[in-house]
Tab-separated table of N, CA, C and O in Angstrom:
chain	number	residue	atom	x	y	z
U	1	MET	N	-56.213	-19.294	1.037
U	1	MET	CA	-56.152	-20.323	0.009
U	1	MET	C	-57.152	-19.995	-1.080
U	1	MET	O	-58.244	-19.547	-0.806
U	2	ILE	N	-56.793	-20.243	-2.291
U	2	ILE	CA	-57.664	-20.010	-3.439
U	2	ILE	C	-58.824	-21.000	-3.405
U	2	ILE	O	-58.644	-22.176	-3.136
U	3	LEU	N	-60.017	-20.505	-3.682
U	3	LEU	CA	-61.177	-21.389	-3.695
U	3	LEU	C	-61.208	-22.277	-4.932
U	3	LEU	O	-61.761	-23.354	-4.908
U	4	PHE	N	-60.636	-21.819	-6.007
U	4	PHE	CA	-60.747	-22.546	-7.253
U	4	PHE	C	-59.414	-23.207	-7.588
U	4	PHE	O	-58.416	-22.538	-7.819
U	5	PHE	N	-59.416	-24.521	-7.649
U	5	PHE	CA	-58.175	-25.250	-7.858
U	5	PHE	C	-57.564	-25.001	-9.231
U	5	PHE	O	-56.369	-25.136	-9.409
U	6	ILE	N	-58.395	-24.644	-10.200
U	6	ILE	CA	-57.849	-24.340	-11.522
U	6	ILE	C	-56.943	-23.124	-11.420
U	6	ILE	O	-55.857	-23.088	-11.990
U	7	ASP	N	-57.370	-22.110	-10.660
U	7	ASP	CA	-56.528	-20.931	-10.447
U	7	ASP	C	-55.263	-21.307	-9.690
U	7	ASP	O	-54.174	-20.817	-9.984
U	8	TYR	N	-55.407	-22.185	-8.727
U	8	TYR	CA	-54.258	-22.617	-7.932
U	8	TYR	C	-53.223	-23.308	-8.811
U	8	TYR	O	-52.040	-22.986	-8.770
U	9	THR	N	-53.678	-24.247	-9.625
U	9	THR	CA	-52.732	-24.975	-10.464
U	9	THR	C	-52.116	-24.064	-11.520
U	9	THR	O	-50.965	-24.238	-11.898
U	10	HIS	N	-52.872	-23.090	-11.990
U	10	HIS	CA	-52.314	-22.130	-12.940
U	10	HIS	C	-51.186	-21.326	-12.303
U	10	HIS	O	-50.118	-21.154	-12.886
U	11	ARG	N	-51.409	-20.865	-11.090
U	11	ARG	CA	-50.373	-20.095	-10.391
U	11	ARG	C	-49.147	-20.952	-10.097
U	11	ARG	O	-48.013	-20.515	-10.258
U	12	ILE	N	-49.362	-22.145	-9.659
U	12	ILE	CA	-48.258	-23.037	-9.350
U	12	ILE	C	-47.515	-23.405	-10.635
U	12	ILE	O	-46.293	-23.492	-10.669
U	13	GLY	N	-48.264	-23.601	-11.720
U	13	GLY	CA	-47.663	-23.957	-12.991
U	13	GLY	C	-46.707	-22.914	-13.517
U	13	GLY	O	-45.748	-23.222	-14.224
U	14	ARG	N	-46.921	-21.668	-13.166
U	14	ARG	CA	-46.016	-20.607	-13.608
U	14	ARG	C	-44.601	-20.842	-13.072
U	14	ARG	O	-43.630	-20.421	-13.674
U	15	THR	N	-44.495	-21.513	-11.962
U	15	THR	CA	-43.190	-21.782	-11.366
U	15	THR	C	-42.334	-22.667	-12.259
U	15	THR	O	-41.132	-22.466	-12.373
U	16	GLY	N	-42.948	-23.654	-12.895
U	16	GLY	CA	-42.168	-24.625	-13.633
U	16	GLY	C	-42.169	-24.480	-15.139
U	16	GLY	O	-41.777	-25.392	-15.837
U	17	ARG	N	-42.622	-23.369	-15.649
U	17	ARG	CA	-42.649	-23.185	-17.101
U	17	ARG	C	-41.251	-23.016	-17.671
U	17	ARG	O	-40.332	-22.553	-17.015
U	18	ALA	N	-41.135	-23.358	-18.908
U	18	ALA	CA	-39.890	-23.186	-19.669
U	18	ALA	C	-38.709	-23.919	-19.034
U	18	ALA	O	-37.580	-23.467	-19.117
U	19	GLY	N	-38.986	-25.044	-18.392
U	19	GLY	CA	-37.914	-25.854	-17.839
U	19	GLY	C	-37.252	-25.295	-16.605
U	19	GLY	O	-36.237	-25.809	-16.160
U	20	LYS	N	-37.817	-24.248	-16.043
U	20	LYS	CA	-37.220	-23.657	-14.849
U	20	LYS	C	-37.735	-24.364	-13.601
U	20	LYS	O	-38.876	-24.770	-13.528
U	21	ALA	N	-36.873	-24.506	-12.642
U	21	ALA	CA	-37.248	-25.142	-11.374
U	21	ALA	C	-37.590	-24.065	-10.358
U	21	ALA	O	-37.133	-22.932	-10.451
U	22	GLY	N	-38.373	-24.430	-9.406
U	22	GLY	CA	-38.728	-23.496	-8.355
U	22	GLY	C	-39.572	-24.183	-7.307
U	22	GLY	O	-39.870	-25.376	-7.409
U	23	LYS	N	-39.952	-23.432	-6.317
U	23	LYS	CA	-40.802	-23.950	-5.253
U	23	LYS	C	-42.030	-23.068	-5.135
U	23	LYS	O	-41.946	-21.858	-5.256
U	24	ALA	N	-43.145	-23.721	-4.893
U	24	ALA	CA	-44.388	-23.005	-4.629
U	24	ALA	C	-44.773	-23.313	-3.189
U	24	ALA	O	-44.799	-24.469	-2.778
U	25	ILE	N	-45.053	-22.294	-2.438
U	25	ILE	CA	-45.398	-22.455	-1.027
U	25	ILE	C	-46.805	-21.920	-0.808
U	25	ILE	O	-47.116	-20.799	-1.214
U	26	THR	N	-47.643	-22.734	-0.202
U	26	THR	CA	-49.012	-22.344	0.108
U	26	THR	C	-49.195	-22.449	1.612
U	26	THR	O	-48.878	-23.474	2.212
U	27	PHE	N	-49.688	-21.394	2.203
U	27	PHE	CA	-49.959	-21.394	3.640
U	27	PHE	C	-51.421	-21.740	3.861
U	27	PHE	O	-52.307	-21.135	3.264
U	28	LEU	N	-51.657	-22.730	4.702
U	28	LEU	CA	-53.001	-23.170	5.020
U	28	LEU	C	-53.254	-22.988	6.505
U	28	LEU	O	-52.346	-23.124	7.320
U	29	THR	N	-54.498	-22.698	6.830
U	29	THR	CA	-54.902	-22.606	8.231
U	29	THR	C	-56.074	-23.558	8.447
U	29	THR	O	-56.574	-24.165	7.496
U	30	LYS	N	-56.529	-23.662	9.675
U	30	LYS	CA	-57.658	-24.555	9.948
U	30	LYS	C	-58.917	-24.111	9.212
U	30	LYS	O	-59.797	-24.911	8.949
U	31	GLU	N	-58.989	-22.834	8.829
U	31	GLU	CA	-60.133	-22.355	8.060
U	31	GLU	C	-60.146	-22.942	6.643
U	31	GLU	O	-61.155	-22.904	5.952
U	32	ASP	N	-59.014	-23.463	6.198
U	32	ASP	CA	-58.910	-24.065	4.862
U	32	ASP	C	-59.156	-25.568	4.878
U	32	ASP	O	-59.010	-26.222	3.846
U	33	ALA	N	-59.540	-26.120	5.998
U	33	ALA	CA	-59.674	-27.571	6.150
U	33	ALA	C	-60.609	-28.189	5.107
U	33	ALA	O	-60.419	-29.334	4.711
U	34	ALA	N	-61.583	-27.428	4.625
U	34	ALA	CA	-62.530	-27.960	3.643
U	34	ALA	C	-61.862	-28.307	2.320
U	34	ALA	O	-62.399	-29.095	1.543
U	35	VAL	N	-60.691	-27.768	2.049
U	35	VAL	CA	-60.010	-28.036	0.768
U	35	VAL	C	-58.809	-28.966	0.926
U	35	VAL	O	-58.156	-29.286	-0.059
U	36	PHE	N	-58.508	-29.422	2.121
U	36	PHE	CA	-57.329	-30.253	2.361
U	36	PHE	C	-57.333	-31.511	1.495
U	36	PHE	O	-56.331	-31.871	0.905
U	37	TYR	N	-58.455	-32.207	1.451
U	37	TYR	CA	-58.519	-33.467	0.714
U	37	TYR	C	-58.273	-33.230	-0.773
U	37	TYR	O	-57.452	-33.909	-1.388
U	38	GLU	N	-59.003	-32.293	-1.369
U	38	GLU	CA	-58.865	-32.024	-2.803
U	38	GLU	C	-57.458	-31.544	-3.137
U	38	GLU	O	-56.891	-31.938	-4.160
U	39	LEU	N	-56.902	-30.702	-2.290
U	39	LEU	CA	-55.552	-30.203	-2.529
U	39	LEU	C	-54.539	-31.345	-2.467
U	39	LEU	O	-53.668	-31.465	-3.325
U	40	LYS	N	-54.681	-32.202	-1.482
U	40	LYS	CA	-53.780	-33.359	-1.361
U	40	LYS	C	-53.863	-34.228	-2.607
U	40	LYS	O	-52.834	-34.607	-3.179
U	41	GLU	N	-55.064	-34.519	-3.064
U	41	GLU	CA	-55.239	-35.349	-4.253
U	41	GLU	C	-54.629	-34.686	-5.484
U	41	GLU	O	-54.000	-35.346	-6.307
U	42	LEU	N	-54.801	-33.395	-5.610
U	42	LEU	CA	-54.241	-32.654	-6.735
U	42	LEU	C	-52.718	-32.734	-6.738
U	42	LEU	O	-52.095	-32.985	-7.773
U	43	ILE	N	-52.114	-32.562	-5.587
U	43	ILE	CA	-50.659	-32.635	-5.482
U	43	ILE	C	-50.163	-34.046	-5.775
U	43	ILE	O	-49.161	-34.241	-6.468
U	44	LEU	N	-50.870	-35.044	-5.276
U	44	LEU	CA	-50.451	-36.434	-5.493
U	44	LEU	C	-50.548	-36.847	-6.957
U	44	LEU	O	-49.820	-37.736	-7.401
U	45	GLU	N	-51.436	-36.220	-7.728
U	45	GLU	CA	-51.557	-36.528	-9.155
U	45	GLU	C	-50.374	-35.997	-9.959
U	45	GLU	O	-50.108	-36.480	-11.051
U	46	SER	N	-49.690	-35.015	-9.438
U	46	SER	CA	-48.593	-34.394	-10.167
U	46	SER	C	-47.361	-35.294	-10.168
U	46	SER	O	-46.958	-35.804	-9.124
U	47	PRO	N	-46.732	-35.458	-11.333
U	47	PRO	CA	-45.527	-36.280	-11.383
U	47	PRO	C	-44.298	-35.592	-10.791
U	47	PRO	O	-43.292	-36.243	-10.537
U	48	VAL	N	-44.369	-34.302	-10.558
U	48	VAL	CA	-43.199	-33.568	-10.067
U	48	VAL	C	-43.389	-32.955	-8.685
U	48	VAL	O	-42.428	-32.483	-8.086
U	49	SER	N	-44.602	-32.949	-8.181
U	49	SER	CA	-44.858	-32.317	-6.883
U	49	SER	C	-44.734	-33.324	-5.749
U	49	SER	O	-44.932	-34.518	-5.940
U	50	GLN	N	-44.424	-32.812	-4.578
U	50	GLN	CA	-44.362	-33.636	-3.374
U	50	GLN	C	-45.351	-33.075	-2.366
U	50	GLN	O	-45.331	-31.883	-2.071
U	51	CYS	N	-46.192	-33.940	-1.859
U	51	CYS	CA	-47.173	-33.519	-0.860
U	51	CYS	C	-46.503	-33.502	0.512
U	51	CYS	O	-45.931	-34.508	0.948
U	52	PRO	N	-46.552	-32.369	1.203
U	52	PRO	CA	-45.938	-32.307	2.529
U	52	PRO	C	-46.611	-33.298	3.486
U	52	PRO	O	-47.824	-33.495	3.426
U	53	PRO	N	-45.842	-33.932	4.345
U	53	PRO	CA	-46.425	-34.918	5.269
U	53	PRO	C	-47.497	-34.312	6.177
U	53	PRO	O	-48.428	-34.999	6.575
U	54	GLU	N	-47.380	-33.027	6.468
U	54	GLU	CA	-48.380	-32.382	7.326
U	54	GLU	C	-49.757	-32.387	6.656
U	54	GLU	O	-50.769	-32.565	7.323
U	55	LEU	N	-49.773	-32.200	5.345
U	55	LEU	CA	-51.045	-32.265	4.612
U	55	LEU	C	-51.428	-33.712	4.350
U	55	LEU	O	-52.583	-34.097	4.543
U	56	LEU	N	-50.482	-34.515	3.939
U	56	LEU	CA	-50.734	-35.911	3.621
U	56	LEU	C	-51.377	-36.662	4.789
U	56	LEU	O	-52.283	-37.469	4.601
U	57	ASN	N	-50.930	-36.365	6.000
U	57	ASN	CA	-51.399	-37.091	7.187
U	57	ASN	C	-52.456	-36.344	7.997
U	57	ASN	O	-52.911	-36.858	9.014
U	58	HIS	N	-52.845	-35.175	7.555
U	58	HIS	CA	-53.828	-34.395	8.311
U	58	HIS	C	-55.183	-35.109	8.305
U	58	HIS	O	-55.619	-35.612	7.273
U	59	PRO	N	-55.874	-35.159	9.444
U	59	PRO	CA	-57.165	-35.854	9.504
U	59	PRO	C	-58.183	-35.334	8.488
U	59	PRO	O	-58.946	-36.119	7.916
U	60	ASP	N	-58.204	-34.029	8.230
U	60	ASP	CA	-59.168	-33.480	7.278
U	60	ASP	C	-58.801	-33.771	5.828
U	60	ASP	O	-59.607	-33.542	4.930
U	61	ALA	N	-57.611	-34.272	5.575
U	61	ALA	CA	-57.192	-34.616	4.213
U	61	ALA	C	-57.427	-36.093	3.913
U	61	ALA	O	-57.085	-36.564	2.837
U	62	GLN	N	-58.025	-36.820	4.838
U	62	GLN	CA	-58.215	-38.259	4.664
U	62	GLN	C	-59.546	-38.610	4.021
U	62	GLN	O	-59.761	-39.752	3.635
U	63	HIS	N	-60.452	-37.664	3.927
U	63	HIS	CA	-61.775	-37.951	3.375
U	63	HIS	C	-62.288	-36.744	2.612
U	63	HIS	O	-61.901	-35.607	2.882
U	64	LYS	N	-63.152	-37.004	1.657
U	64	LYS	CA	-63.764	-35.931	0.893
U	64	LYS	C	-64.715	-35.158	1.802
U	64	LYS	O	-65.471	-35.762	2.564
U	65	PRO	N	-64.676	-33.848	1.714
U	65	PRO	CA	-65.587	-33.073	2.556
U	65	PRO	C	-67.018	-33.189	2.052
U	65	PRO	O	-67.249	-33.528	0.890
U	66	GLY	N	-67.956	-32.875	2.928
U	66	GLY	CA	-69.351	-32.807	2.517
U	66	GLY	C	-69.540	-31.588	1.625
U	66	GLY	O	-68.632	-30.792	1.420
U	67	MET	N	-70.708	-31.449	1.064
U	67	MET	CA	-70.982	-30.306	0.204
U	67	MET	C	-70.972	-29.051	1.065
U	67	MET	O	-71.768	-28.894	1.976
U	68	ASN	N	-70.029	-28.172	0.796
U	68	ASN	CA	-69.932	-26.925	1.536
U	68	ASN	C	-69.716	-25.784	0.556
U	68	ASN	O	-69.645	-25.986	-0.647
U	69	PHE	N	-69.611	-24.605	1.069
U	69	PHE	CA	-69.492	-23.396	0.250
U	69	PHE	C	-68.324	-23.475	-0.715
U	69	PHE	O	-68.491	-23.272	-1.912
U	70	GLU	N	-67.131	-23.788	-0.240
U	70	GLU	CA	-65.951	-23.832	-1.090
U	70	GLU	C	-66.072	-24.926	-2.146
U	70	GLU	O	-65.732	-24.713	-3.305
U	71	TYR	N	-66.535	-26.072	-1.746
U	71	TYR	CA	-66.648	-27.188	-2.678
U	71	TYR	C	-67.706	-26.896	-3.737
U	71	TYR	O	-67.534	-27.207	-4.913
U	72	PHE	N	-68.793	-26.268	-3.344
U	72	PHE	CA	-69.840	-25.893	-4.288
U	72	PHE	C	-69.281	-24.979	-5.374
U	72	PHE	O	-69.520	-25.189	-6.562
U	73	PHE	N	-68.498	-23.959	-4.995
U	73	PHE	CA	-67.960	-23.050	-5.984
U	73	PHE	C	-66.870	-23.703	-6.834
U	73	PHE	O	-66.696	-23.360	-7.996
U	74	PHE	N	-66.159	-24.652	-6.278
U	74	PHE	CA	-65.193	-25.415	-7.062
U	74	PHE	C	-65.913	-26.173	-8.178
U	74	PHE	O	-65.520	-26.130	-9.339
U	75	LEU	N	-66.999	-26.850	-7.844
U	75	LEU	CA	-67.765	-27.578	-8.846
U	75	LEU	C	-68.397	-26.628	-9.857
U	75	LEU	O	-68.420	-26.901	-11.054
U	76	PHE	N	-68.901	-25.501	-9.391
U	76	PHE	CA	-69.497	-24.508	-10.272
U	76	PHE	C	-68.481	-24.033	-11.303
U	76	PHE	O	-68.788	-23.924	-12.491
U	77	GLU	N	-67.255	-23.752	-10.870
U	77	GLU	CA	-66.239	-23.286	-11.804
U	77	GLU	C	-65.901	-24.364	-12.830
U	77	GLU	O	-65.740	-24.061	-14.010
U	78	LEU	N	-65.805	-25.601	-12.410
U	78	LEU	CA	-65.515	-26.675	-13.354
U	78	LEU	C	-66.600	-26.777	-14.424
U	78	LEU	O	-66.313	-26.898	-15.615
U	79	ILE	N	-67.843	-26.706	-14.001
U	79	ILE	CA	-68.963	-26.790	-14.950
U	79	ILE	C	-68.931	-25.588	-15.891
U	79	ILE	O	-69.087	-25.721	-17.103
U	80	PHE	N	-68.728	-24.408	-15.344
U	80	PHE	CA	-68.681	-23.187	-16.145
U	80	PHE	C	-67.580	-23.270	-17.197
U	80	PHE	O	-67.799	-22.963	-18.372
U	81	LEU	N	-66.397	-23.717	-16.808
U	81	LEU	CA	-65.288	-23.805	-17.752
U	81	LEU	C	-65.528	-24.868	-18.825
U	81	LEU	O	-65.067	-24.716	-19.956
U	82	CYS	N	-66.227	-25.916	-18.486
U	82	CYS	CA	-66.531	-26.945	-19.483
U	82	CYS	C	-67.536	-26.444	-20.511
U	82	CYS	O	-67.512	-26.875	-21.664
U	83	LEU	N	-68.406	-25.547	-20.102
U	83	LEU	CA	-69.426	-25.037	-21.017
U	83	LEU	C	-68.884	-24.011	-21.987
U	83	LEU	O	-69.402	-23.828	-23.078
U	84	PHE	N	-67.842	-23.307	-21.575
U	84	PHE	CA	-67.313	-22.226	-22.430
U	84	PHE	C	-65.931	-22.522	-22.793
U	84	PHE	O	-65.010	-22.586	-22.901
């Protein structure tokens, strides 16, 4: 799984450009549990995406994770992109 959600949404966005339909499939493992919540929220914000029930109902997707390595770099990228 991509650590940076901006990269993730950019890749997924390529699927639906120019009015074309398609499917984006992301494989997650238990090692990705730290991003389940943020990924679920990102998908739910989309007017065209559907969150799979496996992610929607997963215990690790029910709460925001504590500050961890992946989340730290996600925040770092957001700050970096806002500055430049």
